[in-house]
PDB file of C-alpha atoms in Angstrom:
ATOM      1  CA  ILE A 289      99.072 106.363 110.392  1.00  0.00           C
ATOM      2  CA  GLN A 290     100.912 106.411 107.075  1.00  0.00           C
ATOM      3  CA  LEU A 291     104.702 106.275 106.971  1.00  0.00           C
ATOM      4  CA  THR A 292     106.722 107.393 103.972  1.00  0.00           C
ATOM      5  CA  GLN A 293     110.331 106.306 103.614  1.00  0.00           C
ATOM      6  CA  SER A 294     112.878 107.918 101.357  1.00  0.00           C
ATOM      7  CA  PRO A 295     114.617 107.043  99.250  1.00  0.00           C
ATOM      8  CA  SER A 296     112.915 103.868  98.029  1.00  0.00           C
ATOM      9  CA  SER A 297     116.283 102.569  96.916  1.00  0.00           C
ATOM     10  CA  LEU A 298     119.839 103.644  97.376  1.00  0.00           C
ATOM     11  CA  ALA A 299     123.193 102.543  95.985  1.00  0.00           C
ATOM     12  CA  ALA A 300     126.242 103.080  98.167  1.00  0.00           C
ATOM     13  CA  SER A 301     129.764 101.795  98.704  1.00  0.00           C
ATOM     14  CA  VAL A 302     131.439 100.070 101.623  1.00  0.00           C
ATOM     15  CA  GLY A 303     132.577 102.735 104.065  1.00  0.00           C
ATOM     16  CA  ASP A 304     129.929 105.281 103.032  1.00  0.00           C
ATOM     17  CA  ARG A 305     127.690 107.076 105.502  1.00  0.00           C
ATOM     18  CA  VAL A 306     124.051 106.455 104.655  1.00  0.00           C
ATOM     19  CA  THR A 307     120.868 108.099 105.911  1.00  0.00           C
ATOM     20  CA  ILE A 308     117.329 106.832 105.403  1.00  0.00           C
ATOM     21  CA  THR A 309     114.339 108.996 106.254  1.00  0.00           C
ATOM     22  CA  CYS A 310     110.896 108.030 107.555  1.00  0.00           C
ATOM     23  CA  ARG A 311     108.107 110.596 107.737  1.00  0.00           C
ATOM     24  CA  ALA A 312     104.840 110.072 109.614  1.00  0.00           C
ATOM     25  CA  ARG A 313     101.622 111.756 108.552  1.00  0.00           C
ATOM     26  CA  GLN A 314     100.909 112.712 112.176  1.00  0.00           C
ATOM     27  CA  ASP A 315     102.775 113.129 115.436  1.00  0.00           C
ATOM     28  CA  ILE A 316     103.904 109.730 116.780  1.00  0.00           C
ATOM     29  CA  SER A 317     106.219 111.082 119.477  1.00  0.00           C
ATOM     30  CA  SER A 318     109.214 108.695 119.574  1.00  0.00           C
ATOM     31  CA  TYR A 319     107.164 105.580 118.853  1.00  0.00           C
ATOM     32  CA  LEU A 320     109.226 104.377 115.916  1.00  0.00           C
ATOM     33  CA  ALA A 321     111.310 101.295 115.226  1.00  0.00           C
ATOM     34  CA  TRP A 322     113.692 100.353 112.427  1.00  0.00           C
ATOM     35  CA  TYR A 323     114.234  96.878 110.984  1.00  0.00           C
ATOM     36  CA  GLN A 324     116.683  95.273 108.594  1.00  0.00           C
ATOM     37  CA  GLN A 325     115.614  92.465 106.283  1.00  0.00           C
ATOM     38  CA  LYS A 326     117.898  90.354 104.126  1.00  0.00           C
ATOM     39  CA  PRO A 327     116.560  88.212 101.260  1.00  0.00           C
ATOM     40  CA  GLY A 328     114.812  85.068 102.459  1.00  0.00           C
ATOM     41  CA  LYS A 329     115.126  86.045 106.113  1.00  0.00           C
ATOM     42  CA  ALA A 330     112.833  87.448 108.772  1.00  0.00           C
ATOM     43  CA  PRO A 331     113.255  91.115 109.658  1.00  0.00           C
ATOM     44  CA  LYS A 332     115.608  92.039 112.484  1.00  0.00           C
ATOM     45  CA  LEU A 333     114.993  94.826 114.984  1.00  0.00           C
ATOM     46  CA  LEU A 334     117.728  97.461 114.883  1.00  0.00           C
ATOM     47  CA  ILE A 335     116.355 100.445 116.776  1.00  0.00           C
ATOM     48  CA  TYR A 336     113.269 101.137 118.896  1.00  0.00           C
ATOM     49  CA  ALA A 337     111.871 104.234 120.565  1.00  0.00           C
ATOM     50  CA  ALA A 338     113.373 106.180 117.650  1.00  0.00           C
ATOM     51  CA  SER A 339     116.946 106.105 118.960  1.00  0.00           C
ATOM     52  CA  THR A 340     117.540 103.115 121.266  1.00  0.00           C
ATOM     53  CA  LEU A 341     119.874 100.513 119.812  1.00  0.00           C
ATOM     54  CA  GLN A 342     118.661  96.928 120.178  1.00  0.00           C
ATOM     55  CA  ILE A 343     121.076  94.676 122.087  1.00  0.00           C
ATOM     56  CA  GLY A 344     123.640  93.129 119.770  1.00  0.00           C
ATOM     57  CA  VAL A 345     123.234  95.655 116.953  1.00  0.00           C
ATOM     58  CA  PRO A 346     126.502  97.321 115.887  1.00  0.00           C
ATOM     59  CA  SER A 347     127.028 100.897 117.017  1.00  0.00           C
ATOM     60  CA  ARG A 348     127.440 102.096 113.409  1.00  0.00           C
ATOM     61  CA  PHE A 349     123.630 102.077 113.319  1.00  0.00           C
ATOM     62  CA  SER A 350     121.870 105.029 114.918  1.00  0.00           C
ATOM     63  CA  GLY A 351     118.409 106.521 114.907  1.00  0.00           C
ATOM     64  CA  SER A 352     117.089 109.982 115.581  1.00  0.00           C
ATOM     65  CA  GLY A 353     113.982 112.088 115.311  1.00  0.00           C
ATOM     66  CA  SER A 354     110.622 112.648 116.944  1.00  0.00           C
ATOM     67  CA  GLU A 355     107.051 113.641 116.142  1.00  0.00           C
ATOM     68  CA  THR A 356     106.887 113.229 112.347  1.00  0.00           C
ATOM     69  CA  ASP A 357     110.470 113.054 111.068  1.00  0.00           C
ATOM     70  CA  PHE A 358     112.912 110.256 111.724  1.00  0.00           C
ATOM     71  CA  THR A 359     116.229 109.050 110.348  1.00  0.00           C
ATOM     72  CA  LEU A 360     118.262 105.880 110.367  1.00  0.00           C
ATOM     73  CA  THR A 361     121.982 106.412 109.844  1.00  0.00           C
ATOM     74  CA  ILE A 362     124.684 103.861 109.116  1.00  0.00           C
ATOM     75  CA  SER A 363     127.959 105.592 109.828  1.00  0.00           C
ATOM     76  CA  SER A 364     130.274 103.358 107.780  1.00  0.00           C
ATOM     77  CA  LEU A 365     128.640 100.775 105.552  1.00  0.00           C
ATOM     78  CA  GLN A 366     129.827  97.206 105.869  1.00  0.00           C
ATOM     79  CA  PRO A 367     129.224  94.444 103.299  1.00  0.00           C
ATOM     80  CA  GLU A 368     126.659  92.777 105.556  1.00  0.00           C
ATOM     81  CA  ASP A 369     124.553  95.971 105.716  1.00  0.00           C
ATOM     82  CA  PHE A 370     123.243  95.684 102.175  1.00  0.00           C
ATOM     83  CA  ALA A 371     119.605  94.838 102.771  1.00  0.00           C
ATOM     84  CA  THR A 372     116.135  96.391 102.884  1.00  0.00           C
ATOM     85  CA  TYR A 373     115.259  98.674 105.790  1.00  0.00           C
ATOM     86  CA  TYR A 374     111.793  99.368 107.167  1.00  0.00           C
ATOM     87  CA  CYS A 375     110.459 101.809 109.708  1.00  0.00           C
ATOM     88  CA  GLN A 376     107.394 101.002 111.816  1.00  0.00           C
ATOM     89  CA  GLN A 377     105.235 103.245 113.956  1.00  0.00           C
ATOM     90  CA  LEU A 378     104.039 101.910 117.315  1.00  0.00           C
ATOM     91  CA  ASP A 379     101.538 104.564 118.283  1.00  0.00           C
ATOM     92  CA  SER A 380      98.510 102.301 118.692  1.00  0.00           C
ATOM     93  CA  TYR A 381      97.757  98.579 118.946  1.00  0.00           C
ATOM     94  CA  ASN A 382      95.082  99.040 116.314  1.00  0.00           C
ATOM     95  CA  SER A 383      97.541  99.703 113.513  1.00  0.00           C
ATOM     96  CA  LEU A 384     101.306  99.331 113.738  1.00  0.00           C
ATOM     97  CA  THR A 385     102.073 100.292 110.163  1.00  0.00           C
ATOM     98  CA  PHE A 386     105.359  99.891 108.299  1.00  0.00           C
ATOM     99  CA  GLY A 387     106.993 102.173 105.821  1.00  0.00           C
ATOM    100  CA  GLN A 388     107.299 100.898 102.265  1.00  0.00           C
ATOM    101  CA  GLY A 389     110.969  99.983 102.681  1.00  0.00           C
ATOM    102  CA  THR A 390     114.324 101.251 101.447  1.00  0.00           C
ATOM    103  CA  ARG A 391     116.487  98.894  99.444  1.00  0.00           C
ATOM    104  CA  LEU A 392     120.186  99.507 100.044  1.00  0.00           C
ATOM    105  CA  GLU A 393     122.359  98.146  97.242  1.00  0.00           C
ATOM    106  CA  ILE A 394     126.050  97.999  96.505  1.00  0.00           C
ATOM    107  CA  LYS A 395     127.309 100.670  94.128  1.00  0.00           C
TER     108      LYS A 395
ATOM    109  CA  GLU B 263     116.954  80.693 123.861  1.00  0.00           C
ATOM    110  CA  VAL B 264     113.983  82.887 123.143  1.00  0.00           C
ATOM    111  CA  GLN B 265     112.324  81.838 119.917  1.00  0.00           C
ATOM    112  CA  LEU B 266     109.147  81.736 117.913  1.00  0.00           C
ATOM    113  CA  VAL B 267     108.747  78.685 115.723  1.00  0.00           C
ATOM    114  CA  GLN B 268     106.170  78.756 112.960  1.00  0.00           C
ATOM    115  CA  SER B 269     104.404  75.910 111.192  1.00  0.00           C
ATOM    116  CA  GLY B 270     105.581  74.742 107.808  1.00  0.00           C
ATOM    117  CA  VAL B 271     104.968  75.513 104.164  1.00  0.00           C
ATOM    118  CA  GLU B 272     101.349  75.394 103.044  1.00  0.00           C
ATOM    119  CA  MET B 273     100.030  74.829  99.535  1.00  0.00           C
ATOM    120  CA  LYS B 274      96.267  75.236  99.277  1.00  0.00           C
ATOM    121  CA  LYS B 275      93.534  75.770  96.727  1.00  0.00           C
ATOM    122  CA  PRO B 276      91.234  78.798  96.530  1.00  0.00           C
ATOM    123  CA  GLY B 277      88.285  78.445  98.861  1.00  0.00           C
ATOM    124  CA  GLU B 278      90.081  76.149 101.296  1.00  0.00           C
ATOM    125  CA  SER B 279      90.581  76.991 104.957  1.00  0.00           C
ATOM    126  CA  LEU B 280      93.911  77.252 106.722  1.00  0.00           C
ATOM    127  CA  LYS B 281      95.302  77.783 110.204  1.00  0.00           C
ATOM    128  CA  ILE B 282      99.001  78.452 110.730  1.00  0.00           C
ATOM    129  CA  SER B 283     100.754  78.552 114.069  1.00  0.00           C
ATOM    130  CA  CYS B 284     103.503  80.308 115.993  1.00  0.00           C
ATOM    131  CA  LYS B 285     104.896  78.655 119.141  1.00  0.00           C
ATOM    132  CA  GLY B 286     106.888  80.631 121.661  1.00  0.00           C
ATOM    133  CA  SER B 287     109.566  79.273 123.948  1.00  0.00           C
ATOM    134  CA  GLY B 288     112.326  80.517 126.224  1.00  0.00           C
ATOM    135  CA  TYR B 289     110.247  83.300 127.773  1.00  0.00           C
ATOM    136  CA  THR B 290     107.010  83.854 129.664  1.00  0.00           C
ATOM    137  CA  PHE B 291     104.614  83.628 126.757  1.00  0.00           C
ATOM    138  CA  ASP B 292     101.739  85.603 128.248  1.00  0.00           C
ATOM    139  CA  THR B 293     103.802  88.708 128.974  1.00  0.00           C
ATOM    140  CA  TYR B 294     104.272  89.683 125.297  1.00  0.00           C
ATOM    141  CA  TRP B 295     101.876  90.408 122.495  1.00  0.00           C
ATOM    142  CA  ILE B 296     102.174  88.292 119.341  1.00  0.00           C
ATOM    143  CA  GLY B 297     101.725  90.111 116.042  1.00  0.00           C
ATOM    144  CA  TRP B 298     101.338  88.873 112.470  1.00  0.00           C
ATOM    145  CA  VAL B 299     102.949  90.421 109.417  1.00  0.00           C
ATOM    146  CA  ARG B 300     102.309  89.651 105.760  1.00  0.00           C
ATOM    147  CA  GLN B 301     104.899  89.928 103.008  1.00  0.00           C
ATOM    148  CA  MET B 302     103.627  89.297  99.520  1.00  0.00           C
ATOM    149  CA  PRO B 303     106.170  88.128  96.924  1.00  0.00           C
ATOM    150  CA  GLY B 304     108.675  90.885  96.218  1.00  0.00           C
ATOM    151  CA  LYS B 305     106.796  93.386  98.392  1.00  0.00           C
ATOM    152  CA  GLY B 306     107.118  95.109 101.745  1.00  0.00           C
ATOM    153  CA  LEU B 307     105.903  94.305 105.245  1.00  0.00           C
ATOM    154  CA  GLU B 308     102.216  94.704 106.115  1.00  0.00           C
ATOM    155  CA  TRP B 309     100.875  94.726 109.641  1.00  0.00           C
ATOM    156  CA  MET B 310      97.917  92.369 110.061  1.00  0.00           C
ATOM    157  CA  GLY B 311      97.058  92.333 113.743  1.00  0.00           C
ATOM    158  CA  ILE B 312      98.057  91.376 117.243  1.00  0.00           C
ATOM    159  CA  VAL B 313      96.894  89.253 120.178  1.00  0.00           C
ATOM    160  CA  HIS B 314      97.802  89.180 123.848  1.00  0.00           C
ATOM    161  CA  PRO B 315      97.997  85.662 125.283  1.00  0.00           C
ATOM    162  CA  ALA B 316      97.042  86.687 128.821  1.00  0.00           C
ATOM    163  CA  ASP B 317      93.478  87.684 127.937  1.00  0.00           C
ATOM    164  CA  SER B 318      93.203  87.038 124.165  1.00  0.00           C
ATOM    165  CA  ASP B 319      92.773  90.773 123.526  1.00  0.00           C
ATOM    166  CA  THR B 320      92.972  90.975 119.719  1.00  0.00           C
ATOM    167  CA  ARG B 321      93.361  93.970 117.431  1.00  0.00           C
ATOM    168  CA  TYR B 322      93.248  93.953 113.633  1.00  0.00           C
ATOM    169  CA  SER B 323      94.703  96.304 111.080  1.00  0.00           C
ATOM    170  CA  PRO B 324      91.696  97.667 109.113  1.00  0.00           C
ATOM    171  CA  PRO B 325      92.579  95.996 105.767  1.00  0.00           C
ATOM    172  CA  PHE B 326      92.642  92.588 107.472  1.00  0.00           C
ATOM    173  CA  GLN B 327      89.595  92.950 109.737  1.00  0.00           C
ATOM    174  CA  GLY B 328      87.088  90.305 108.668  1.00  0.00           C
ATOM    175  CA  GLN B 329      89.597  88.628 106.354  1.00  0.00           C
ATOM    176  CA  VAL B 330      91.531  86.593 108.936  1.00  0.00           C
ATOM    177  CA  ILE B 331      91.160  85.446 112.512  1.00  0.00           C
ATOM    178  CA  ILE B 332      93.975  85.769 115.033  1.00  0.00           C
ATOM    179  CA  SER B 333      93.800  83.633 118.141  1.00  0.00           C
ATOM    180  CA  VAL B 334      95.963  82.205 120.897  1.00  0.00           C
ATOM    181  CA  ASP B 335      96.165  79.199 123.215  1.00  0.00           C
ATOM    182  CA  LYS B 336      98.330  80.228 126.119  1.00  0.00           C
ATOM    183  CA  SER B 337      98.285  76.727 127.602  1.00  0.00           C
ATOM    184  CA  ILE B 338     100.552  75.612 124.757  1.00  0.00           C
ATOM    185  CA  SER B 339     102.234  78.999 124.124  1.00  0.00           C
ATOM    186  CA  THR B 340     100.911  79.152 120.583  1.00  0.00           C
ATOM    187  CA  ALA B 341      99.320  81.870 118.496  1.00  0.00           C
ATOM    188  CA  TYR B 342      97.365  81.270 115.305  1.00  0.00           C
ATOM    189  CA  LEU B 343      96.397  82.967 112.080  1.00  0.00           C
ATOM    190  CA  GLN B 344      93.523  81.483 110.144  1.00  0.00           C
ATOM    191  CA  TRP B 345      91.506  81.908 106.974  1.00  0.00           C
ATOM    192  CA  SER B 346      88.083  80.426 106.281  1.00  0.00           C
ATOM    193  CA  SER B 347      88.254  80.750 102.503  1.00  0.00           C
ATOM    194  CA  LEU B 348      91.616  81.412 100.896  1.00  0.00           C
ATOM    195  CA  LYS B 349      92.127  83.507  97.784  1.00  0.00           C
ATOM    196  CA  ALA B 350      95.030  83.557  95.368  1.00  0.00           C
ATOM    197  CA  SER B 351      95.873  87.004  96.734  1.00  0.00           C
ATOM    198  CA  ASP B 352      96.609  85.420 100.146  1.00  0.00           C
ATOM    199  CA  THR B 353      99.786  83.944  98.652  1.00  0.00           C
ATOM    200  CA  ALA B 354     102.554  85.371 100.796  1.00  0.00           C
ATOM    201  CA  MET B 355     105.067  84.815 103.544  1.00  0.00           C
ATOM    202  CA  TYR B 356     103.544  85.275 106.996  1.00  0.00           C
ATOM    203  CA  TYR B 357     105.660  86.156 110.010  1.00  0.00           C
ATOM    204  CA  CYS B 358     104.802  86.222 113.678  1.00  0.00           C
ATOM    205  CA  ALA B 359     106.753  88.428 116.057  1.00  0.00           C
ATOM    206  CA  ARG B 360     106.548  89.368 119.723  1.00  0.00           C
ATOM    207  CA  LEU B 361     106.014  92.828 121.159  1.00  0.00           C
ATOM    208  CA  ARG B 362     106.320  93.854 124.795  1.00  0.00           C
ATOM    209  CA  ALA B 363     104.025  96.848 124.344  1.00  0.00           C
ATOM    210  CA  VAL B 364     103.418  99.700 121.952  1.00  0.00           C
ATOM    211  CA  ALA B 365     105.240 103.020 122.220  1.00  0.00           C
ATOM    212  CA  TYR B 366     108.754 102.330 123.490  1.00  0.00           C
ATOM    213  CA  TYR B 367     109.399  98.844 122.159  1.00  0.00           C
ATOM    214  CA  GLY B 368     109.771  97.002 118.870  1.00  0.00           C
ATOM    215  CA  LEU B 369     109.166  93.536 117.437  1.00  0.00           C
ATOM    216  CA  ASP B 370     112.259  92.003 118.967  1.00  0.00           C
ATOM    217  CA  VAL B 371     111.867  88.293 118.187  1.00  0.00           C
ATOM    218  CA  TRP B 372     110.501  86.962 114.895  1.00  0.00           C
ATOM    219  CA  GLY B 373     109.440  83.572 113.695  1.00  0.00           C
ATOM    220  CA  GLN B 374     111.114  82.087 110.644  1.00  0.00           C
ATOM    221  CA  GLY B 375     108.039  82.683 108.503  1.00  0.00           C
ATOM    222  CA  THR B 376     105.383  80.453 106.962  1.00  0.00           C
ATOM    223  CA  THR B 377     105.018  80.390 103.191  1.00  0.00           C
ATOM    224  CA  VAL B 378     101.432  80.128 102.028  1.00  0.00           C
ATOM    225  CA  THR B 379     100.726  79.457  98.358  1.00  0.00           C
ATOM    226  CA  VAL B 380      97.151  79.493  97.104  1.00  0.00           C
ATOM    227  CA  SER B 381      96.750  78.176  93.583  1.00  0.00           C
TER     228      SER B 381
END
């Protein structure tokens, strides 16, 4: 199942509200997770089941959507949020594909 | 503390074999799947496959089927990713991560990554 994220890159300022979109080629219900990756580090789970915040993740992160269209929103960007974000579909053990990533940079 | 600890940096030549490892601790190892993810230099995350330690049930992403072998030894809480004949295009960072189940979960604990260079 192919996932398409948009935009591929984004420049924003501290305090901005940012939205990243992930579109699935077919219905994946709410079987979607979001990850944050900083340079040289392993990815970190932010959200699973489309909208459930992982323990310890700040509440400025939120997820929404179902079926084929999903969004990750950061309500007020903080300096530590500049990173690359990936969505992943978890519809089947046979292929748990990732989106191509969205690089969030400082404006 | 729940953690996955991966084996160290590998530098190999084309045609050589390699087996890297991922050891779990701080949780009941055979109650979570272990997945492998490739990240080529400067690129995104690619799903490779997954194994369940309880019964060694293994699933591969189609591009990696036949290219790698994923295995597990639950007696020592360790999962493996191996190649029989490396290519330069296998140069990448490889991560392991655990997954409770598909659908309503995510990869909640990740290893630190293993850098593989084939040259």
